């Protein structure tokens, strides 16, 4: 039987807010802390208890979940003399769902282990819609025992829980996936534009490629050409979805990881370069990543 009742949730932003709300809906008592007062107030409106600090949030917690913007923020939260690890009971389980460098995740998990605390990295795939719907995929890195303990909590927020391997493996899986996503999104945009520039209807071309060997997720589920598919960012001027800025963050992590393992990732490097070119304009940076289509489109009247 699952004994976990009390969860401390740190970082209630676009992802963490709806994730914490789903934990409340599943009957957990969630004590929330965020540096941003409006984000914390949203979490309270969704049924979370409010804490005045991260240290206050973890008092009496069975599980600590964090969903923060960067490795720097995660290390600052847990490590050092003022870090949460110093204050956490050894029976507490630590689940960090932030997307950060695998080495940062390994450092935090190793420090937790030194104090006898079970910990795992559990970055997510699915974005804000899946966070709200409770259908996220969790890619977990850590000991089997830690993953087993985390499973009921993760299943309250997601549809899939994968054990990727030892500590840091969740982060490795996440950046491999997102590097490939960037590459096939760019390839799809390039191919669709080539067809359009040669007189084809992008919807007809998408149907043909989707039934042929060029078919892929970007084309068939997240088509970047406006008007081809309903309910995707391309058909609402690339608003919402997964921003160019966040894709650039993940491509940066992928390139750092590749440098660390001396892996050859020429297409990943090119994808990062193209997203940098596109996202250099702050307007594009906030748009969904499928807006890379605009890099290939000719101005109207050309
Ligand atoms: P966000 O910026 O909306 O939320 C982060 C929250 O953390 C903010 O509310 C911020 O105030 C808070 N915060 C920062 N430092 C803190 C600290 N020390 N203590 C307490 N709160 C702190 O970001 P997000 O979109 O929710 O993303 C969170 C993580 O999820 C990131 O690592 C991101 O890469 C990853 N992710 C995001 C998406 C997405 O579509 N947004 C998808 C998959 C993964």
Short mmCIF file of C-alpha atoms and ligand atoms in Angstrom, two decimals:
data_model
loop_
_atom_site.label_atom_id
_atom_site.label_comp_id
_atom_site.label_asym_id
_atom_site.label_seq_id
_atom_site.Cartn_x
_atom_site.Cartn_y
_atom_site.Cartn_z
CA UNK A 1 0.00 0.00 0.00
CA UNK A 2 1.22 3.51 -0.80
CA UNK A 3 2.07 5.34 2.44
CA UNK A 4 3.01 8.61 0.74
CA UNK A 5 0.71 11.37 1.82
CA UNK A 6 2.62 14.61 2.21
CA UNK A 7 4.41 16.12 -0.74
CA UNK A 8 6.53 19.26 -0.79
CA UNK A 9 6.46 20.85 -4.27
CA UNK A 10 9.09 23.47 -5.15
CA UNK A 11 8.65 25.45 -8.40
CA UNK A 12 5.02 26.01 -9.40
CA UNK A 13 5.53 27.52 -12.86
CA UNK A 14 3.93 26.60 -16.19
CA UNK A 15 4.69 22.92 -15.61
CA UNK A 16 4.95 22.60 -11.82
CA UNK A 17 1.64 24.41 -11.18
CA UNK A 18 -0.60 21.95 -13.05
CA UNK A 19 1.50 18.97 -11.87
CA UNK A 20 0.96 19.95 -8.23
CA UNK A 21 -2.76 20.51 -8.93
CA UNK A 22 -3.03 16.91 -10.22
CA UNK A 23 -1.36 15.59 -7.06
CA UNK A 24 -4.00 17.44 -5.01
CA UNK A 25 -6.76 15.92 -7.18
CA UNK A 26 -5.34 12.45 -6.49
CA UNK A 27 -5.62 12.99 -2.73
CA UNK A 28 -2.07 13.98 -1.77
CA UNK A 29 -1.46 16.83 0.65
CA UNK A 30 0.79 19.21 -1.26
CA UNK A 31 2.79 21.97 0.43
CA UNK A 32 4.04 24.40 -2.18
CA UNK A 33 6.80 26.97 -2.41
CA UNK A 34 7.78 29.26 -5.29
CA UNK A 35 9.88 32.42 -5.34
CA UNK A 36 7.09 34.01 -7.40
CA UNK A 37 4.12 35.08 -5.30
CA UNK A 38 1.58 34.93 -8.19
CA UNK A 39 2.66 31.35 -9.03
CA UNK A 40 2.36 30.36 -5.38
CA UNK A 41 -1.10 31.94 -5.16
CA UNK A 42 -2.21 29.96 -8.24
CA UNK A 43 -1.06 26.77 -6.53
CA UNK A 44 -2.98 27.67 -3.37
CA UNK A 45 -6.09 28.28 -5.51
CA UNK A 46 -5.60 24.75 -6.88
CA UNK A 47 -5.66 23.30 -3.35
CA UNK A 48 -2.00 23.36 -2.26
CA UNK A 49 -0.89 24.50 1.19
CA UNK A 50 1.30 27.59 1.10
CA UNK A 51 4.83 27.56 2.55
CA UNK A 52 6.93 30.67 3.16
CA UNK A 53 10.19 29.00 2.21
CA UNK A 54 11.50 25.79 0.67
CA UNK A 55 12.68 24.71 4.14
CA UNK A 56 9.19 25.26 5.56
CA UNK A 57 7.66 23.29 2.66
CA UNK A 58 9.67 20.13 3.37
CA UNK A 59 8.73 19.89 7.07
CA UNK A 60 6.93 16.57 7.51
CA UNK A 61 7.15 15.74 3.79
CA UNK A 62 7.39 12.11 2.63
CA UNK A 63 8.41 13.24 -0.86
CA UNK A 64 10.00 16.42 -2.23
CA UNK A 65 9.28 17.23 -5.89
CA UNK A 66 11.07 20.07 -7.67
CA UNK A 67 10.34 21.60 -11.09
CA UNK A 68 12.85 24.40 -11.64
CA UNK A 69 14.23 26.27 -14.67
CA UNK A 70 17.93 25.32 -14.49
CA UNK A 71 20.64 23.13 -13.03
CA UNK A 72 21.96 26.16 -11.17
CA UNK A 73 18.58 26.58 -9.44
CA UNK A 74 18.41 22.86 -8.58
CA UNK A 75 21.95 22.77 -7.15
CA UNK A 76 21.30 25.97 -5.15
CA UNK A 77 18.11 24.47 -3.72
CA UNK A 78 19.55 21.15 -2.55
CA UNK A 79 23.32 21.51 -2.07
CA UNK A 80 25.57 23.44 0.32
CA UNK A 81 25.23 24.22 4.00
CA UNK A 82 21.90 25.98 3.49
CA UNK A 83 20.61 23.40 1.00
CA UNK A 84 17.52 21.29 1.56
CA UNK A 85 19.49 18.03 1.73
CA UNK A 86 20.95 19.11 5.08
CA UNK A 87 17.44 19.50 6.48
CA UNK A 88 15.74 16.48 4.87
CA UNK A 89 14.94 13.36 6.86
CA UNK A 90 16.70 10.30 5.42
CA UNK A 91 13.30 8.64 4.82
CA UNK A 92 12.25 11.45 2.46
CA UNK A 93 12.27 10.71 -1.28
CA UNK A 94 13.64 13.40 -3.64
CA UNK A 95 12.24 13.63 -7.19
CA UNK A 96 13.68 16.36 -9.41
CA UNK A 97 11.58 16.79 -12.57
CA UNK A 98 13.49 19.81 -13.95
CA UNK A 99 15.34 19.52 -17.28
CA UNK A 100 19.00 20.03 -16.31
CA UNK A 101 22.47 18.72 -17.21
CA UNK A 102 22.91 15.03 -16.40
CA UNK A 103 26.01 15.92 -14.37
CA UNK A 104 24.03 18.35 -12.21
CA UNK A 105 21.45 15.62 -11.59
CA UNK A 106 24.19 13.10 -10.72
CA UNK A 107 25.78 15.59 -8.29
CA UNK A 108 22.50 16.17 -6.42
CA UNK A 109 21.62 12.46 -6.35
CA UNK A 110 25.11 11.51 -5.09
CA UNK A 111 24.89 14.15 -2.33
CA UNK A 112 21.44 12.81 -1.38
CA UNK A 113 22.78 9.27 -1.31
CA UNK A 114 25.58 10.32 1.08
CA UNK A 115 22.86 11.36 3.51
CA UNK A 116 20.94 8.10 2.98
CA UNK A 117 18.21 9.85 0.96
CA UNK A 118 16.69 8.09 -2.09
CA UNK A 119 16.69 10.45 -5.08
CA UNK A 120 15.99 10.37 -8.81
CA UNK A 121 16.05 12.63 -11.84
CA UNK A 122 12.67 12.49 -13.59
CA UNK A 123 12.46 15.06 -16.41
CA UNK A 124 9.26 15.10 -18.39
CA UNK A 125 8.07 15.03 -21.95
CA UNK A 126 4.66 16.35 -22.95
CA UNK A 127 4.62 20.09 -22.25
CA UNK A 128 2.04 22.20 -20.47
CA UNK A 129 -1.01 20.50 -22.04
CA UNK A 130 0.14 17.08 -20.78
CA UNK A 131 1.04 18.59 -17.40
CA UNK A 132 -2.54 19.86 -17.09
CA UNK A 133 -4.09 16.61 -18.37
CA UNK A 134 -1.89 14.44 -16.13
CA UNK A 135 -0.49 12.58 -19.15
CA UNK A 136 3.22 13.46 -18.91
CA UNK A 137 5.96 10.92 -19.66
CA UNK A 138 8.60 10.69 -16.94
CA UNK A 139 12.13 9.55 -17.86
CA UNK A 140 13.71 8.45 -14.62
CA UNK A 141 17.33 7.99 -13.64
CA UNK A 142 18.28 6.36 -10.34
CA UNK A 143 18.15 3.17 -8.29
CA UNK A 144 15.30 0.72 -8.91
CA UNK A 145 14.14 1.17 -5.32
CA UNK A 146 13.86 4.97 -5.67
CA UNK A 147 11.89 4.61 -8.91
CA UNK A 148 9.52 2.10 -7.29
CA UNK A 149 8.90 4.50 -4.39
CA UNK A 150 8.34 7.41 -6.80
CA UNK A 151 5.97 5.53 -9.13
CA UNK A 152 2.65 6.28 -7.33
CA UNK A 153 3.50 9.99 -7.20
CA UNK A 154 4.60 10.12 -10.84
CA UNK A 155 1.56 8.13 -12.00
CA UNK A 156 -0.65 10.76 -10.38
CA UNK A 157 0.88 13.31 -12.80
CA UNK A 158 1.62 11.24 -15.89
CA UNK A 159 0.72 8.41 -18.23
CA UNK A 160 4.18 6.85 -18.66
CA UNK A 161 7.00 6.22 -16.20
CA UNK A 162 10.23 4.95 -17.80
CA UNK A 163 13.30 3.76 -15.90
CA UNK A 164 16.06 5.05 -18.19
CA UNK A 165 18.99 3.76 -16.11
CA UNK A 166 21.25 4.99 -13.28
CA UNK A 167 21.30 8.57 -11.92
CA UNK A 168 21.34 11.18 -14.71
CA UNK A 169 19.93 8.76 -17.34
CA UNK A 170 16.54 10.46 -17.33
CA UNK A 171 18.26 13.68 -18.39
CA UNK A 172 20.26 11.88 -21.07
CA UNK A 173 17.08 10.30 -22.51
CA UNK A 174 15.32 13.65 -22.46
CA UNK A 175 18.01 15.55 -24.38
CA UNK A 176 18.48 12.73 -26.92
CA UNK A 177 14.75 12.87 -27.61
CA UNK A 178 14.60 16.65 -27.87
CA UNK A 179 17.69 16.85 -30.10
CA UNK A 180 16.04 14.39 -32.50
CA UNK A 181 12.75 16.31 -32.26
CA UNK A 182 14.52 19.55 -33.29
CA UNK A 183 16.22 17.78 -36.20
CA UNK A 184 13.04 16.23 -37.63
CA UNK A 185 11.05 19.42 -37.09
CA UNK A 186 13.62 21.38 -39.13
CA UNK A 187 13.77 18.67 -41.81
CA UNK A 188 9.99 18.62 -42.04
CA UNK A 189 9.78 22.42 -42.38
CA UNK A 190 12.48 22.37 -45.07
CA UNK A 191 10.74 19.64 -47.09
CA UNK A 192 7.30 21.24 -46.84
CA UNK A 193 8.70 24.57 -48.04
CA UNK A 194 10.45 22.93 -50.97
CA UNK A 195 7.09 21.46 -52.01
CA UNK A 196 5.21 24.74 -51.54
CA UNK A 197 7.88 26.67 -53.49
CA UNK A 198 7.26 24.23 -56.33
CA UNK A 199 3.51 24.67 -56.39
CA UNK A 200 2.31 22.01 -53.98
CA UNK A 201 -0.44 22.33 -51.40
CA UNK A 202 1.27 21.68 -48.02
CA UNK A 203 -1.72 19.61 -46.85
CA UNK A 204 -1.54 17.32 -49.89
CA UNK A 205 2.23 17.02 -49.54
CA UNK A 206 1.87 16.23 -45.82
CA UNK A 207 -0.63 13.49 -46.61
CA UNK A 208 1.72 11.95 -49.19
CA UNK A 209 4.84 12.10 -47.00
CA UNK A 210 2.86 10.87 -43.98
CA UNK A 211 2.00 7.70 -45.91
CA UNK A 212 5.56 7.37 -47.26
CA UNK A 213 9.05 6.86 -45.88
CA UNK A 214 9.46 10.52 -44.82
CA UNK A 215 6.63 10.26 -42.28
CA UNK A 216 7.51 11.43 -38.77
CA UNK A 217 5.99 12.86 -35.57
CA UNK A 218 6.59 16.55 -36.48
CA UNK A 219 4.81 16.11 -39.81
CA UNK A 220 1.97 13.87 -38.66
CA UNK A 221 1.23 15.12 -35.14
CA UNK A 222 2.61 18.68 -34.95
CA UNK A 223 2.66 19.91 -38.54
CA UNK A 224 4.65 23.19 -38.76
CA UNK A 225 2.93 24.55 -41.88
CA UNK A 226 0.00 26.88 -41.04
CA UNK A 227 -3.41 25.56 -41.98
CA UNK A 228 -2.46 21.91 -42.51
CA UNK A 229 -3.58 20.68 -39.11
CA UNK A 230 -6.05 21.97 -36.54
CA UNK A 231 -5.15 22.38 -32.88
CA UNK A 232 -1.41 22.73 -33.35
CA UNK A 233 0.60 25.93 -32.74
CA UNK A 234 1.15 26.46 -36.51
CA UNK A 235 -2.56 27.11 -36.87
CA UNK A 236 -2.66 29.75 -34.12
CA UNK A 237 0.32 31.82 -35.24
CA UNK A 238 2.68 29.59 -33.25
CA UNK A 239 1.28 30.71 -29.88
CA UNK A 240 1.48 28.29 -26.92
CA UNK A 241 3.22 24.92 -27.15
CA UNK A 242 6.96 24.45 -26.56
CA UNK A 243 8.91 27.67 -26.99
CA UNK A 244 11.98 28.21 -29.18
CA UNK A 245 13.76 29.42 -26.00
CA UNK A 246 13.13 26.10 -24.22
CA UNK A 247 14.17 24.10 -27.30
CA UNK A 248 17.40 26.12 -27.38
CA UNK A 249 17.98 25.35 -23.70
CA UNK A 250 17.60 21.59 -24.39
CA UNK A 251 19.84 21.74 -27.49
CA UNK A 252 22.47 23.53 -25.38
CA UNK A 253 22.30 20.71 -22.83
CA UNK A 254 22.57 18.15 -25.66
CA UNK A 255 25.67 19.86 -27.07
CA UNK A 256 27.29 20.08 -23.60
CA UNK A 257 26.59 16.39 -23.06
CA UNK A 258 28.02 15.52 -26.48
CA UNK A 259 31.17 17.51 -25.69
CA UNK A 260 31.52 15.61 -22.40
CA UNK A 261 31.31 12.21 -24.12
CA UNK A 262 33.21 13.29 -27.29
CA UNK A 263 30.15 12.20 -29.32
CA UNK A 264 29.70 13.40 -32.86
CA UNK A 265 26.38 15.29 -33.18
CA UNK A 266 26.64 17.31 -36.41
CA UNK A 267 22.89 17.48 -37.03
CA UNK A 268 22.24 18.45 -33.40
CA UNK A 269 24.82 21.24 -33.73
CA UNK A 270 23.22 22.47 -36.94
CA UNK A 271 19.76 22.31 -35.36
CA UNK A 272 20.98 24.43 -32.43
CA UNK A 273 22.55 26.87 -34.86
CA UNK A 274 19.34 27.22 -36.88
CA UNK A 275 17.24 27.66 -33.73
CA UNK A 276 19.72 30.29 -32.54
CA UNK A 277 19.35 32.15 -35.83
CA UNK A 278 15.56 31.94 -35.63
CA UNK A 279 15.33 32.67 -31.86
CA UNK A 280 17.74 35.62 -32.05
CA UNK A 281 14.65 37.74 -32.58
CA UNK A 282 12.93 37.96 -29.13
CA UNK A 283 9.52 37.68 -30.81
CA UNK A 284 10.45 34.31 -32.31
CA UNK A 285 12.06 33.16 -29.09
CA UNK A 286 8.67 33.08 -27.33
CA UNK A 287 6.91 31.30 -30.22
CA UNK A 288 6.40 27.55 -30.45
CA UNK A 289 9.42 25.70 -31.85
CA UNK A 290 7.49 24.68 -35.00
CA UNK A 291 7.75 28.38 -36.01
CA UNK A 292 11.14 27.38 -37.47
CA UNK A 293 8.97 27.01 -40.60
CA UNK A 294 9.18 30.82 -40.92
CA UNK A 295 12.93 30.59 -41.46
CA UNK A 296 12.23 28.86 -44.77
CA UNK A 297 9.13 30.75 -45.89
CA UNK A 298 9.52 33.53 -48.42
CA UNK A 299 7.93 36.92 -47.66
CA UNK A 300 4.49 37.20 -49.32
CA UNK A 301 4.80 38.77 -52.80
CA UNK A 302 8.31 37.50 -53.39
P1 LIG B 1 8.68 28.27 -15.40
O1 LIG B 1 9.71 29.31 -15.54
O2 LIG B 1 7.28 28.54 -15.81
O3 LIG B 1 8.61 27.78 -13.86
C1 LIG B 1 9.71 27.66 -13.01
C2 LIG B 1 9.27 28.15 -11.63
O4 LIG B 1 10.33 27.93 -10.71
C3 LIG B 1 8.97 29.66 -11.60
O5 LIG B 1 7.66 29.85 -11.10
C4 LIG B 1 10.04 30.22 -10.65
O6 LIG B 1 9.58 31.31 -9.89
C5 LIG B 1 10.35 29.01 -9.79
N1 LIG B 1 11.64 29.03 -9.14
C6 LIG B 1 12.86 29.28 -9.70
N2 LIG B 1 13.83 29.13 -8.77
C7 LIG B 1 13.21 28.77 -7.60
C8 LIG B 1 13.65 28.46 -6.28
N3 LIG B 1 14.95 28.48 -5.95
N4 LIG B 1 12.73 28.14 -5.35
C9 LIG B 1 11.42 28.12 -5.65
N5 LIG B 1 10.93 28.39 -6.89
C10 LIG B 1 11.82 28.72 -7.84
O7 LIG B 1 9.25 26.98 -16.15
P2 LIG B 1 8.43 25.69 -16.65
O8 LIG B 1 7.98 25.90 -18.05
O9 LIG B 1 7.46 25.29 -15.58
O10 LIG B 1 9.62 24.63 -16.73
C11 LIG B 1 10.13 24.00 -15.57
C12 LIG B 1 11.11 22.91 -16.02
O11 LIG B 1 10.43 21.98 -16.86
C13 LIG B 1 12.30 23.44 -16.84
O12 LIG B 1 13.45 22.75 -16.44
C14 LIG B 1 11.90 23.14 -18.29
O13 LIG B 1 13.02 22.96 -19.13
C15 LIG B 1 11.12 21.84 -18.09
N6 LIG B 1 10.13 21.55 -19.15
C16 LIG B 1 9.28 22.52 -19.59
C17 LIG B 1 8.35 22.21 -20.58
C18 LIG B 1 7.37 23.27 -21.09
O14 LIG B 1 6.72 23.02 -22.12
N7 LIG B 1 7.22 24.41 -20.42
C19 LIG B 1 8.27 20.92 -21.11
C20 LIG B 1 9.13 19.94 -20.62
C21 LIG B 1 10.06 20.27 -19.62
#
